[in-house]
mmCIF file of C-alpha atoms in Angstrom:
data_model
loop_
_atom_site.group_PDB
_atom_site.id
_atom_site.type_symbol
_atom_site.label_atom_id
_atom_site.label_comp_id
_atom_site.label_asym_id
_atom_site.label_seq_id
_atom_site.Cartn_x
_atom_site.Cartn_y
_atom_site.Cartn_z
ATOM 1 C CA MET A 1011 13.536 -10.698 -15.496
ATOM 2 C CA GLY A 1012 9.761 -11.013 -15.176
ATOM 3 C CA SER A 1013 7.014 -10.958 -17.699
ATOM 4 C CA THR A 1014 6.957 -7.899 -20.022
ATOM 5 C CA GLY A 1015 3.203 -7.940 -20.191
ATOM 6 C CA VAL A 1016 2.522 -5.872 -17.130
ATOM 7 C CA ARG A 1017 1.970 -2.101 -17.763
ATOM 8 C CA ILE A 1018 2.355 0.351 -14.788
ATOM 9 C CA ALA A 1019 1.271 3.973 -15.168
ATOM 10 C CA ILE A 1020 3.477 6.184 -12.963
ATOM 11 C CA ASP A 1021 2.427 9.552 -11.681
ATOM 12 C CA VAL A 1022 5.916 11.101 -12.105
ATOM 13 C CA MET A 1023 4.898 14.484 -10.740
ATOM 14 C CA GLY A 1024 3.758 13.222 -7.414
ATOM 15 C CA GLY A 1025 5.957 13.193 -4.330
ATOM 16 C CA ASP A 1026 8.442 15.232 -2.413
ATOM 17 C CA HIS A 1027 11.360 14.065 -4.693
ATOM 18 C CA ALA A 1028 9.519 14.248 -8.029
ATOM 19 C CA PRO A 1029 10.369 13.846 -10.735
ATOM 20 C CA THR A 1030 13.987 12.800 -10.182
ATOM 21 C CA GLU A 1031 13.636 9.952 -7.736
ATOM 22 C CA ILE A 1032 10.375 8.847 -9.299
ATOM 23 C CA VAL A 1033 12.044 8.421 -12.780
ATOM 24 C CA ALA A 1034 15.091 6.750 -11.236
ATOM 25 C CA GLY A 1035 13.001 4.086 -9.459
ATOM 26 C CA ALA A 1036 10.807 3.566 -12.485
ATOM 27 C CA MET A 1037 13.735 3.099 -14.817
ATOM 28 C CA ARG A 1038 15.285 0.558 -12.444
ATOM 29 C CA ALA A 1039 11.943 -1.424 -12.374
ATOM 30 C CA ARG A 1040 11.819 -1.288 -16.136
ATOM 31 C CA GLU A 1041 15.322 -2.801 -16.404
ATOM 32 C CA GLU A 1042 15.111 -5.412 -13.601
ATOM 33 C CA LEU A 1043 11.423 -6.341 -13.551
ATOM 34 C CA GLY A 1044 10.792 -6.194 -17.322
ATOM 35 C CA VAL A 1045 7.504 -4.168 -16.805
ATOM 36 C CA LYS A 1046 6.314 -1.622 -19.259
ATOM 37 C CA ILE A 1047 6.504 1.847 -17.621
ATOM 38 C CA LEU A 1048 4.163 4.691 -18.686
ATOM 39 C CA LEU A 1049 5.608 7.914 -17.345
ATOM 40 C CA VAL A 1050 2.787 10.486 -16.713
ATOM 41 C CA GLY A 1051 3.709 14.133 -16.251
ATOM 42 C CA ASP A 1052 5.522 17.025 -17.815
ATOM 43 C CA PRO A 1053 7.615 15.611 -20.784
ATOM 44 C CA GLN A 1054 10.292 18.329 -20.481
ATOM 45 C CA GLN A 1055 10.788 17.663 -16.723
ATOM 46 C CA ILE A 1056 10.876 13.975 -17.278
ATOM 47 C CA GLU A 1057 13.417 14.104 -20.048
ATOM 48 C CA ALA A 1058 15.518 16.454 -18.110
ATOM 49 C CA VAL A 1059 16.191 13.918 -15.248
ATOM 50 C CA MET A 1060 16.329 10.780 -17.457
ATOM 51 C CA PRO A 1061 19.512 8.716 -16.983
ATOM 52 C CA PRO A 1062 21.865 9.285 -19.873
ATOM 53 C CA LYS A 1063 22.003 5.715 -21.216
ATOM 54 C CA ILE A 1064 18.257 5.474 -21.585
ATOM 55 C CA ASN A 1065 17.022 5.205 -25.153
ATOM 56 C CA MET A 1066 14.148 7.848 -25.197
ATOM 57 C CA ALA A 1067 12.703 6.224 -28.311
ATOM 58 C CA GLU A 1068 11.833 3.095 -26.288
ATOM 59 C CA LEU A 1069 10.043 5.033 -23.532
ATOM 60 C CA GLU A 1070 6.275 5.979 -23.360
ATOM 61 C CA ILE A 1071 5.721 9.478 -21.858
ATOM 62 C CA VAL A 1072 2.127 10.420 -21.376
ATOM 63 C CA PRO A 1073 1.847 14.171 -21.153
ATOM 64 C CA ALA A 1074 -0.045 15.710 -18.240
ATOM 65 C CA GLU A 1075 -0.676 19.431 -18.039
ATOM 66 C CA ASP A 1076 -0.932 19.843 -14.272
ATOM 67 C CA THR A 1077 -0.294 18.321 -10.808
ATOM 68 C CA ILE A 1078 -2.100 18.406 -7.457
ATOM 69 C CA THR A 1079 -0.097 19.743 -4.572
ATOM 70 C CA MET A 1080 -0.252 18.616 -0.977
ATOM 71 C CA ASP A 1081 -1.976 21.823 0.249
ATOM 72 C CA GLU A 1082 -4.977 21.388 -2.111
ATOM 73 C CA GLU A 1083 -8.335 19.965 -1.014
ATOM 74 C CA PRO A 1084 -8.197 16.550 -2.895
ATOM 75 C CA LEU A 1085 -11.677 16.145 -4.243
ATOM 76 C CA ASN A 1086 -12.002 19.701 -5.530
ATOM 77 C CA ALA A 1087 -8.543 19.627 -7.017
ATOM 78 C CA VAL A 1088 -9.245 16.246 -8.829
ATOM 79 C CA ARG A 1089 -12.428 17.614 -10.223
ATOM 80 C CA LYS A 1090 -10.940 20.965 -11.226
ATOM 81 C CA LYS A 1091 -7.618 19.766 -12.643
ATOM 82 C CA ARG A 1092 -8.857 17.107 -15.114
ATOM 83 C CA LYS A 1093 -5.435 16.955 -16.835
ATOM 84 C CA ALA A 1094 -3.493 16.603 -13.528
ATOM 85 C CA SER A 1095 -0.948 13.762 -13.647
ATOM 86 C CA ILE A 1096 -2.857 11.452 -11.156
ATOM 87 C CA ASN A 1097 -6.006 11.827 -13.218
ATOM 88 C CA VAL A 1098 -4.212 11.073 -16.490
ATOM 89 C CA ALA A 1099 -2.544 8.072 -14.955
ATOM 90 C CA MET A 1100 -5.776 6.824 -13.514
ATOM 91 C CA ASP A 1101 -7.501 7.197 -16.899
ATOM 92 C CA LEU A 1102 -4.939 4.862 -18.379
ATOM 93 C CA VAL A 1103 -6.126 2.149 -16.035
ATOM 94 C CA LYS A 1104 -9.742 2.934 -16.716
ATOM 95 C CA LYS A 1105 -9.105 2.636 -20.482
ATOM 96 C CA GLN A 1106 -7.235 -0.592 -19.906
ATOM 97 C CA GLN A 1107 -4.040 0.951 -21.358
ATOM 98 C CA ALA A 1108 -2.333 0.191 -18.009
ATOM 99 C CA ASP A 1109 -2.779 -2.590 -15.512
ATOM 100 C CA ALA A 1110 -2.000 -0.603 -12.444
ATOM 101 C CA VAL A 1111 -1.237 2.977 -11.321
ATOM 102 C CA PHE A 1112 1.286 4.245 -8.762
ATOM 103 C CA SER A 1113 1.581 7.680 -7.203
ATOM 104 C CA ALA A 1114 3.691 9.034 -4.321
ATOM 105 C CA GLY A 1115 1.761 12.315 -4.429
ATOM 106 C CA HIS A 1116 -1.274 13.544 -2.584
ATOM 107 C CA SER A 1117 -2.802 10.277 -1.195
ATOM 108 C CA GLY A 1118 -6.212 11.936 -0.801
ATOM 109 C CA ALA A 1119 -6.087 13.024 -4.452
ATOM 110 C CA ALA A 1120 -5.063 9.442 -5.519
ATOM 111 C CA MET A 1121 -8.044 8.071 -3.573
ATOM 112 C CA ALA A 1122 -10.512 10.666 -4.996
ATOM 113 C CA SER A 1123 -9.219 10.149 -8.555
ATOM 114 C CA ALA A 1124 -9.543 6.390 -8.198
ATOM 115 C CA LEU A 1125 -13.203 6.660 -6.895
ATOM 116 C CA LEU A 1126 -14.271 9.122 -9.586
ATOM 117 C CA ARG A 1127 -12.529 7.299 -12.494
ATOM 118 C CA LEU A 1128 -12.461 3.614 -11.524
ATOM 119 C CA GLY A 1129 -15.377 3.552 -9.081
ATOM 120 C CA ARG A 1130 -15.938 1.283 -6.044
ATOM 121 C CA LEU A 1131 -16.203 -2.473 -6.098
ATOM 122 C CA PRO A 1132 -19.797 -3.642 -5.655
ATOM 123 C CA GLY A 1133 -20.749 -3.800 -1.994
ATOM 124 C CA ILE A 1134 -17.942 -1.545 -0.757
ATOM 125 C CA ASP A 1135 -18.901 1.772 0.883
ATOM 126 C CA ARG A 1136 -15.421 3.089 1.456
ATOM 127 C CA PRO A 1137 -12.080 1.896 0.005
ATOM 128 C CA ALA A 1138 -9.151 1.400 2.474
ATOM 129 C CA ILE A 1139 -5.477 1.782 2.169
ATOM 130 C CA GLY A 1140 -3.810 -1.479 3.209
ATOM 131 C CA THR A 1141 -0.101 -1.813 3.942
ATOM 132 C CA VAL A 1142 2.074 -4.795 4.997
ATOM 133 C CA PHE A 1143 4.129 -4.697 8.238
ATOM 134 C CA PRO A 1144 6.780 -7.154 9.178
ATOM 135 C CA THR A 1145 6.342 -9.209 12.374
ATOM 136 C CA ILE A 1146 8.556 -11.075 14.666
ATOM 137 C CA LYS A 1147 7.747 -14.262 12.589
ATOM 138 C CA ALA A 1148 9.855 -14.242 9.492
ATOM 139 C CA GLY A 1149 7.889 -14.561 6.329
ATOM 140 C CA GLN A 1150 4.590 -13.852 8.106
ATOM 141 C CA PRO A 1151 3.611 -10.226 7.591
ATOM 142 C CA VAL A 1152 0.449 -8.556 8.885
ATOM 143 C CA LEU A 1153 -1.791 -6.496 6.750
ATOM 144 C CA ILE A 1154 -3.110 -3.250 8.406
ATOM 145 C CA LEU A 1155 -6.003 -1.384 6.992
ATOM 146 C CA ASP A 1156 -7.046 1.436 6.913
ATOM 147 C CA VAL A 1157 -3.785 3.507 7.185
ATOM 148 C CA GLY A 1158 -5.136 6.756 5.916
ATOM 149 C CA ALA A 1159 -8.036 6.778 3.477
ATOM 150 C CA ASN A 1160 -10.850 7.172 6.052
ATOM 151 C CA VAL A 1161 -10.240 9.296 9.130
ATOM 152 C CA ASP A 1162 -13.599 8.430 10.588
ATOM 153 C CA CYS A 1163 -15.141 4.995 10.094
ATOM 154 C CA ARG A 1164 -18.485 3.418 10.770
ATOM 155 C CA PRO A 1165 -18.538 -0.090 12.226
ATOM 156 C CA LYS A 1166 -19.866 -1.379 8.794
ATOM 157 C CA PHE A 1167 -16.741 0.086 7.077
ATOM 158 C CA LEU A 1168 -14.391 -1.790 9.411
ATOM 159 C CA GLU A 1169 -16.274 -4.987 8.772
ATOM 160 C CA GLN A 1170 -15.881 -4.484 4.976
ATOM 161 C CA PHE A 1171 -12.104 -3.803 5.454
ATOM 162 C CA ALA A 1172 -11.850 -7.022 7.291
ATOM 163 C CA VAL A 1173 -13.490 -8.949 4.352
ATOM 164 C CA MET A 1174 -11.249 -7.286 1.728
ATOM 165 C CA GLY A 1175 -8.223 -7.817 3.983
ATOM 166 C CA SER A 1176 -9.015 -11.514 4.412
ATOM 167 C CA ILE A 1177 -9.310 -12.049 0.662
ATOM 168 C CA TYR A 1178 -6.045 -10.094 -0.033
ATOM 169 C CA SER A 1179 -4.158 -12.004 2.783
ATOM 170 C CA GLN A 1180 -5.377 -15.309 1.600
ATOM 171 C CA TYR A 1181 -4.881 -14.983 -2.196
ATOM 172 C CA VAL A 1182 -1.815 -12.659 -2.316
ATOM 173 C CA LEU A 1183 -0.009 -13.092 0.994
ATOM 174 C CA GLY A 1184 -0.585 -16.808 1.005
ATOM 175 C CA MET A 1185 -2.331 -17.133 4.386
ATOM 176 C CA PRO A 1186 -4.720 -20.200 4.051
ATOM 177 C CA GLU A 1187 -7.206 -18.905 6.746
ATOM 178 C CA PRO A 1188 -6.225 -15.330 7.678
ATOM 179 C CA LYS A 1189 -6.633 -14.440 11.393
ATOM 180 C CA ILE A 1190 -8.428 -11.117 11.643
ATOM 181 C CA GLY A 1191 -8.091 -8.676 14.515
ATOM 182 C CA LEU A 1192 -9.669 -5.412 15.462
ATOM 183 C CA LEU A 1193 -7.195 -2.747 16.820
ATOM 184 C CA ASN A 1194 -8.377 -1.768 20.302
ATOM 185 C CA ILE A 1195 -7.162 -0.702 23.695
ATOM 186 C CA GLY A 1196 -7.790 -4.058 25.290
ATOM 187 C CA GLU A 1197 -8.527 -7.715 24.485
ATOM 188 C CA GLU A 1198 -11.941 -7.775 26.180
ATOM 189 C CA ASP A 1199 -15.067 -7.627 23.995
ATOM 190 C CA THR A 1200 -16.378 -4.592 25.880
ATOM 191 C CA LYS A 1201 -13.231 -2.441 25.436
ATOM 192 C CA GLY A 1202 -12.990 0.708 23.401
ATOM 193 C CA ASN A 1203 -15.354 3.383 22.208
ATOM 194 C CA GLU A 1204 -18.759 2.875 20.800
ATOM 195 C CA THR A 1205 -17.539 2.342 17.189
ATOM 196 C CA ALA A 1206 -15.034 -0.326 18.297
ATOM 197 C CA PHE A 1207 -17.632 -2.082 20.387
ATOM 198 C CA ARG A 1208 -20.149 -2.254 17.552
ATOM 199 C CA ALA A 1209 -17.477 -3.250 15.056
ATOM 200 C CA HIS A 1210 -16.370 -6.050 17.327
ATOM 201 C CA GLN A 1211 -19.961 -7.363 17.365
ATOM 202 C CA LEU A 1212 -20.227 -7.254 13.531
ATOM 203 C CA LEU A 1213 -16.776 -8.984 13.068
ATOM 204 C CA ARG A 1214 -17.638 -11.608 15.652
ATOM 205 C CA ASP A 1215 -20.932 -12.418 13.964
ATOM 206 C CA ASN A 1216 -19.510 -12.506 10.430
ATOM 207 C CA THR A 1217 -19.029 -16.114 9.481
ATOM 208 C CA GLN A 1218 -17.251 -15.230 6.279
ATOM 209 C CA ILE A 1219 -14.021 -14.183 8.102
ATOM 210 C CA ASN A 1220 -11.825 -15.774 10.856
ATOM 211 C CA PHE A 1221 -12.144 -13.103 13.471
ATOM 212 C CA ILE A 1222 -10.166 -13.947 16.607
ATOM 213 C CA GLY A 1223 -10.760 -10.780 18.659
ATOM 214 C CA ASN A 1224 -9.207 -7.440 19.582
ATOM 215 C CA ALA A 1225 -5.562 -6.755 18.959
ATOM 216 C CA GLU A 1226 -3.813 -4.317 21.298
ATOM 217 C CA GLY A 1227 -0.939 -2.188 20.103
ATOM 218 C CA ARG A 1228 1.621 -4.683 21.403
ATOM 219 C CA ASP A 1229 -0.021 -7.378 19.256
ATOM 220 C CA VAL A 1230 0.418 -5.589 15.906
ATOM 221 C CA LEU A 1231 3.873 -7.079 15.207
ATOM 222 C CA SER A 1232 3.454 -10.311 17.169
ATOM 223 C CA GLY A 1233 2.639 -12.492 14.208
ATOM 224 C CA GLU A 1234 -0.548 -13.634 15.910
ATOM 225 C CA PHE A 1235 -2.711 -11.792 13.413
ATOM 226 C CA ASP A 1236 -2.715 -11.765 9.624
ATOM 227 C CA VAL A 1237 -5.024 -8.774 9.198
ATOM 228 C CA ILE A 1238 -5.779 -5.908 11.595
ATOM 229 C CA VAL A 1239 -8.493 -3.459 10.908
ATOM 230 C CA CYS A 1240 -8.755 0.133 12.286
ATOM 231 C CA ASP A 1241 -9.908 3.595 11.124
ATOM 232 C CA GLY A 1242 -7.510 5.604 8.951
ATOM 233 C CA PHE A 1243 -6.647 8.144 11.659
ATOM 234 C CA VAL A 1244 -5.291 5.464 14.002
ATOM 235 C CA GLY A 1245 -3.812 3.416 11.187
ATOM 236 C CA ASN A 1246 -1.901 6.389 9.805
ATOM 237 C CA VAL A 1247 -0.433 7.228 13.193
ATOM 238 C CA LEU A 1248 0.499 3.521 13.698
ATOM 239 C CA LEU A 1249 2.138 3.380 10.217
ATOM 240 C CA LYS A 1250 4.312 6.450 10.659
ATOM 241 C CA PHE A 1251 5.273 5.514 14.195
ATOM 242 C CA ALA A 1252 6.290 2.061 13.111
ATOM 243 C CA GLU A 1253 8.416 3.388 10.277
ATOM 244 C CA ALA A 1254 10.108 5.809 12.627
ATOM 245 C CA VAL A 1255 10.930 3.019 15.130
ATOM 246 C CA GLY A 1256 12.303 0.921 12.281
ATOM 247 C CA GLY A 1257 14.526 3.801 11.121
ATOM 248 C CA VAL A 1258 15.768 4.457 14.586
ATOM 249 C CA ILE A 1259 16.720 0.758 15.165
ATOM 250 C CA LEU A 1260 18.573 0.598 11.850
ATOM 251 C CA GLN A 1261 20.398 3.861 12.620
ATOM 252 C CA ILE A 1262 21.428 2.556 15.978
ATOM 253 C CA LEU A 1263 22.767 -0.642 14.372
ATOM 254 C CA ARG A 1264 24.796 1.440 11.903
ATOM 255 C CA GLU A 1265 26.289 3.581 14.570
ATOM 256 C CA GLU A 1266 26.992 0.986 17.332
ATOM 257 C CA LEU A 1267 27.985 -2.183 15.538
ATOM 258 C CA PRO A 1268 31.177 -0.869 13.771
ATOM 259 C CA GLN A 1269 32.546 0.576 17.116
ATOM 260 C CA GLY A 1270 36.178 -0.575 17.661
ATOM 261 C CA LEU A 1271 38.175 -3.309 15.946
ATOM 262 C CA ARG A 1272 35.980 -6.053 17.217
ATOM 263 C CA GLY A 1273 32.842 -4.267 16.100
ATOM 264 C CA GLN A 1274 34.302 -3.730 12.582
ATOM 265 C CA ILE A 1275 35.213 -7.430 12.315
ATOM 266 C CA GLY A 1276 31.914 -8.490 13.642
ATOM 267 C CA THR A 1277 29.999 -6.178 11.355
ATOM 268 C CA ALA A 1278 31.806 -7.638 8.361
ATOM 269 C CA ILE A 1279 30.926 -11.143 9.526
ATOM 270 C CA LEU A 1280 27.317 -10.217 10.059
ATOM 271 C CA LYS A 1281 26.863 -8.181 6.924
ATOM 272 C CA PRO A 1282 24.524 -10.748 5.247
ATOM 273 C CA ASN A 1283 22.437 -11.038 8.486
ATOM 274 C CA LEU A 1284 22.197 -7.253 8.805
ATOM 275 C CA LYS A 1285 21.063 -7.010 5.158
ATOM 276 C CA ARG A 1286 18.189 -9.325 5.933
ATOM 277 C CA VAL A 1287 17.358 -7.327 9.099
ATOM 278 C CA LYS A 1288 17.209 -4.230 6.908
ATOM 279 C CA GLN A 1289 14.948 -6.048 4.403
ATOM 280 C CA ARG A 1290 12.541 -7.024 7.128
ATOM 281 C CA MET A 1291 12.380 -3.625 8.856
ATOM 282 C CA ASP A 1292 12.945 -0.980 6.275
ATOM 283 C CA HIS A 1293 9.629 0.307 4.826
ATOM 284 C CA ALA A 1294 11.406 1.172 1.596
ATOM 285 C CA GLU A 1295 11.792 -2.540 1.036
ATOM 286 C CA HIS A 1296 8.097 -3.219 1.046
ATOM 287 C CA GLY A 1297 6.886 -0.645 -1.562
ATOM 288 C CA GLY A 1298 3.603 1.230 -1.653
ATOM 289 C CA ALA A 1299 0.220 0.595 -0.056
ATOM 290 C CA LEU A 1300 -2.673 -0.884 -2.068
ATOM 291 C CA LEU A 1301 -6.013 1.021 -2.208
ATOM 292 C CA LEU A 1302 -8.504 -1.817 -1.684
ATOM 293 C CA GLY A 1303 -12.087 -1.460 -2.692
ATOM 294 C CA VAL A 1304 -11.776 0.403 -5.992
ATOM 295 C CA ASN A 1305 -12.283 -1.191 -9.333
ATOM 296 C CA GLY A 1306 -8.642 -1.211 -10.394
ATOM 297 C CA ILE A 1307 -5.160 -1.707 -9.026
ATOM 298 C CA CYS A 1308 -3.959 1.551 -7.398
ATOM 299 C CA PHE A 1309 -0.834 1.740 -5.230
ATOM 300 C CA ILE A 1310 -0.016 4.809 -3.163
ATOM 301 C CA GLY A 1311 3.517 5.575 -1.933
ATOM 302 C CA HIS A 1312 5.002 7.771 0.807
ATOM 303 C CA GLY A 1313 5.397 11.380 -0.179
ATOM 304 C CA SER A 1314 9.079 11.162 0.827
ATOM 305 C CA SER A 1315 9.631 8.091 -1.380
ATOM 306 C CA GLN A 1316 12.973 7.899 -3.144
ATOM 307 C CA ALA A 1317 14.215 5.646 -5.943
ATOM 308 C CA PRO A 1318 14.403 2.344 -3.831
ATOM 309 C CA SER A 1319 10.839 2.885 -2.484
ATOM 310 C CA ILE A 1320 9.549 3.580 -5.996
ATOM 311 C CA PHE A 1321 11.187 0.373 -7.370
ATOM 312 C CA SER A 1322 9.738 -1.800 -4.448
ATOM 313 C CA ALA A 1323 6.243 -0.166 -5.031
ATOM 314 C CA ILE A 1324 6.380 -1.037 -8.680
ATOM 315 C CA ARG A 1325 7.520 -4.522 -7.829
ATOM 316 C CA THR A 1326 4.532 -4.896 -5.548
ATOM 317 C CA ALA A 1327 2.137 -3.512 -8.127
ATOM 318 C CA LYS A 1328 3.421 -6.124 -10.639
ATOM 319 C CA GLU A 1329 2.915 -8.867 -8.060
ATOM 320 C CA ALA A 1330 -0.618 -7.649 -7.587
ATOM 321 C CA VAL A 1331 -1.266 -7.816 -11.286
ATOM 322 C CA ASP A 1332 0.457 -11.230 -11.618
ATOM 323 C CA ASN A 1333 -1.620 -12.610 -8.755
ATOM 324 C CA GLN A 1334 -4.874 -11.213 -10.237
ATOM 325 C CA VAL A 1335 -5.671 -9.250 -7.076
ATOM 326 C CA LEU A 1336 -8.472 -7.235 -8.650
ATOM 327 C CA HIS A 1337 -10.173 -10.316 -10.136
ATOM 328 C CA ARG A 1338 -9.963 -12.223 -6.904
ATOM 329 C CA LEU A 1339 -11.317 -9.311 -4.848
ATOM 330 C CA GLN A 1340 -14.232 -8.939 -7.437
ATOM 331 C CA SER A 1341 -15.171 -12.589 -7.581
ATOM 332 C CA GLN A 1342 -14.576 -13.538 -4.014
ATOM 333 C CA TYR A 1343 -16.357 -10.507 -2.529
ATOM 334 C CA GLN A 1344 -19.359 -11.168 -4.837
ATOM 335 C CA ILE A 1345 -19.436 -14.814 -3.526
ATOM 336 C CA LEU A 1346 -19.366 -13.588 0.062
ATOM 337 C CA GLN A 1347 -22.075 -11.084 -0.625
ATOM 338 C CA SER A 1348 -24.320 -13.616 -2.291
ATOM 339 C CA GLU A 1349 -23.870 -16.038 0.677
ATOM 340 C CA SER A 1350 -24.924 -13.314 3.087
ATOM 341 C CA ASP A 1351 -28.095 -12.368 1.152
#
């Protein structure tokens, strides 16, 4: 069991399977990780889905009067519904009553709430959602950002994503000199649209990062890059396609390997290996995505997240707190900014 000092505010009302799966994943994290969970939402709905063995007196439920649905315009909804669960959870971080916040609800609302309540880090124009992909090299993931926060990006935004991604990769993912790539349709410097061409020039000229060039789609999972930057439109498509491919491969393995007596015997022998395959490929094993660039630790989960994904996201949030992600981003980005002035 880990340190009991980390406090995670959970938007219990956000997500397709809220509140049941959210509560189940949070209670598992509370038990196995030793984190303090602050459940934000409708107390009656939360208590109704609570596992029977849980001592309610030991839980902290923070009431929230409303929730933001997926069909609402995020910024207007965040401003109008001040007591929505995502706003109440974000306020706990702002008031330093929680160290991190997690929501599987409206990602746009989570970003809007984080911007309005926590604010941006100095020098950052647009925050980015960064998520970790597995690569063919074991233990060497790649960080992709942005995967959904900014549909349209200026070249300057992509340069800032690269700086933030480099810092995160170095201090949290353990890459000593992160290799940065720009997602593009070709390796050549002149490839892509005007935004990609200008972003390439900015990244190439930025001495604060280790930019090694364009990354084509086939390079994303190669392990040759530690950080790949793109706009949120392309990144979100890439994220969901990769998740679908991983799910298809896992399903094929489940269906084909046990065929016949030899397959059943082989599957039994390979069970530990198959478990490791699942851990490397299944997005549920990797938790939520970090919103980089806001003045607080904010994780965003998939709307379809179920208990295992919630648990993994809370584990990732705890690791971010333990590794002082926010402090490192603040201090390192300030250093890089001062060097560039």
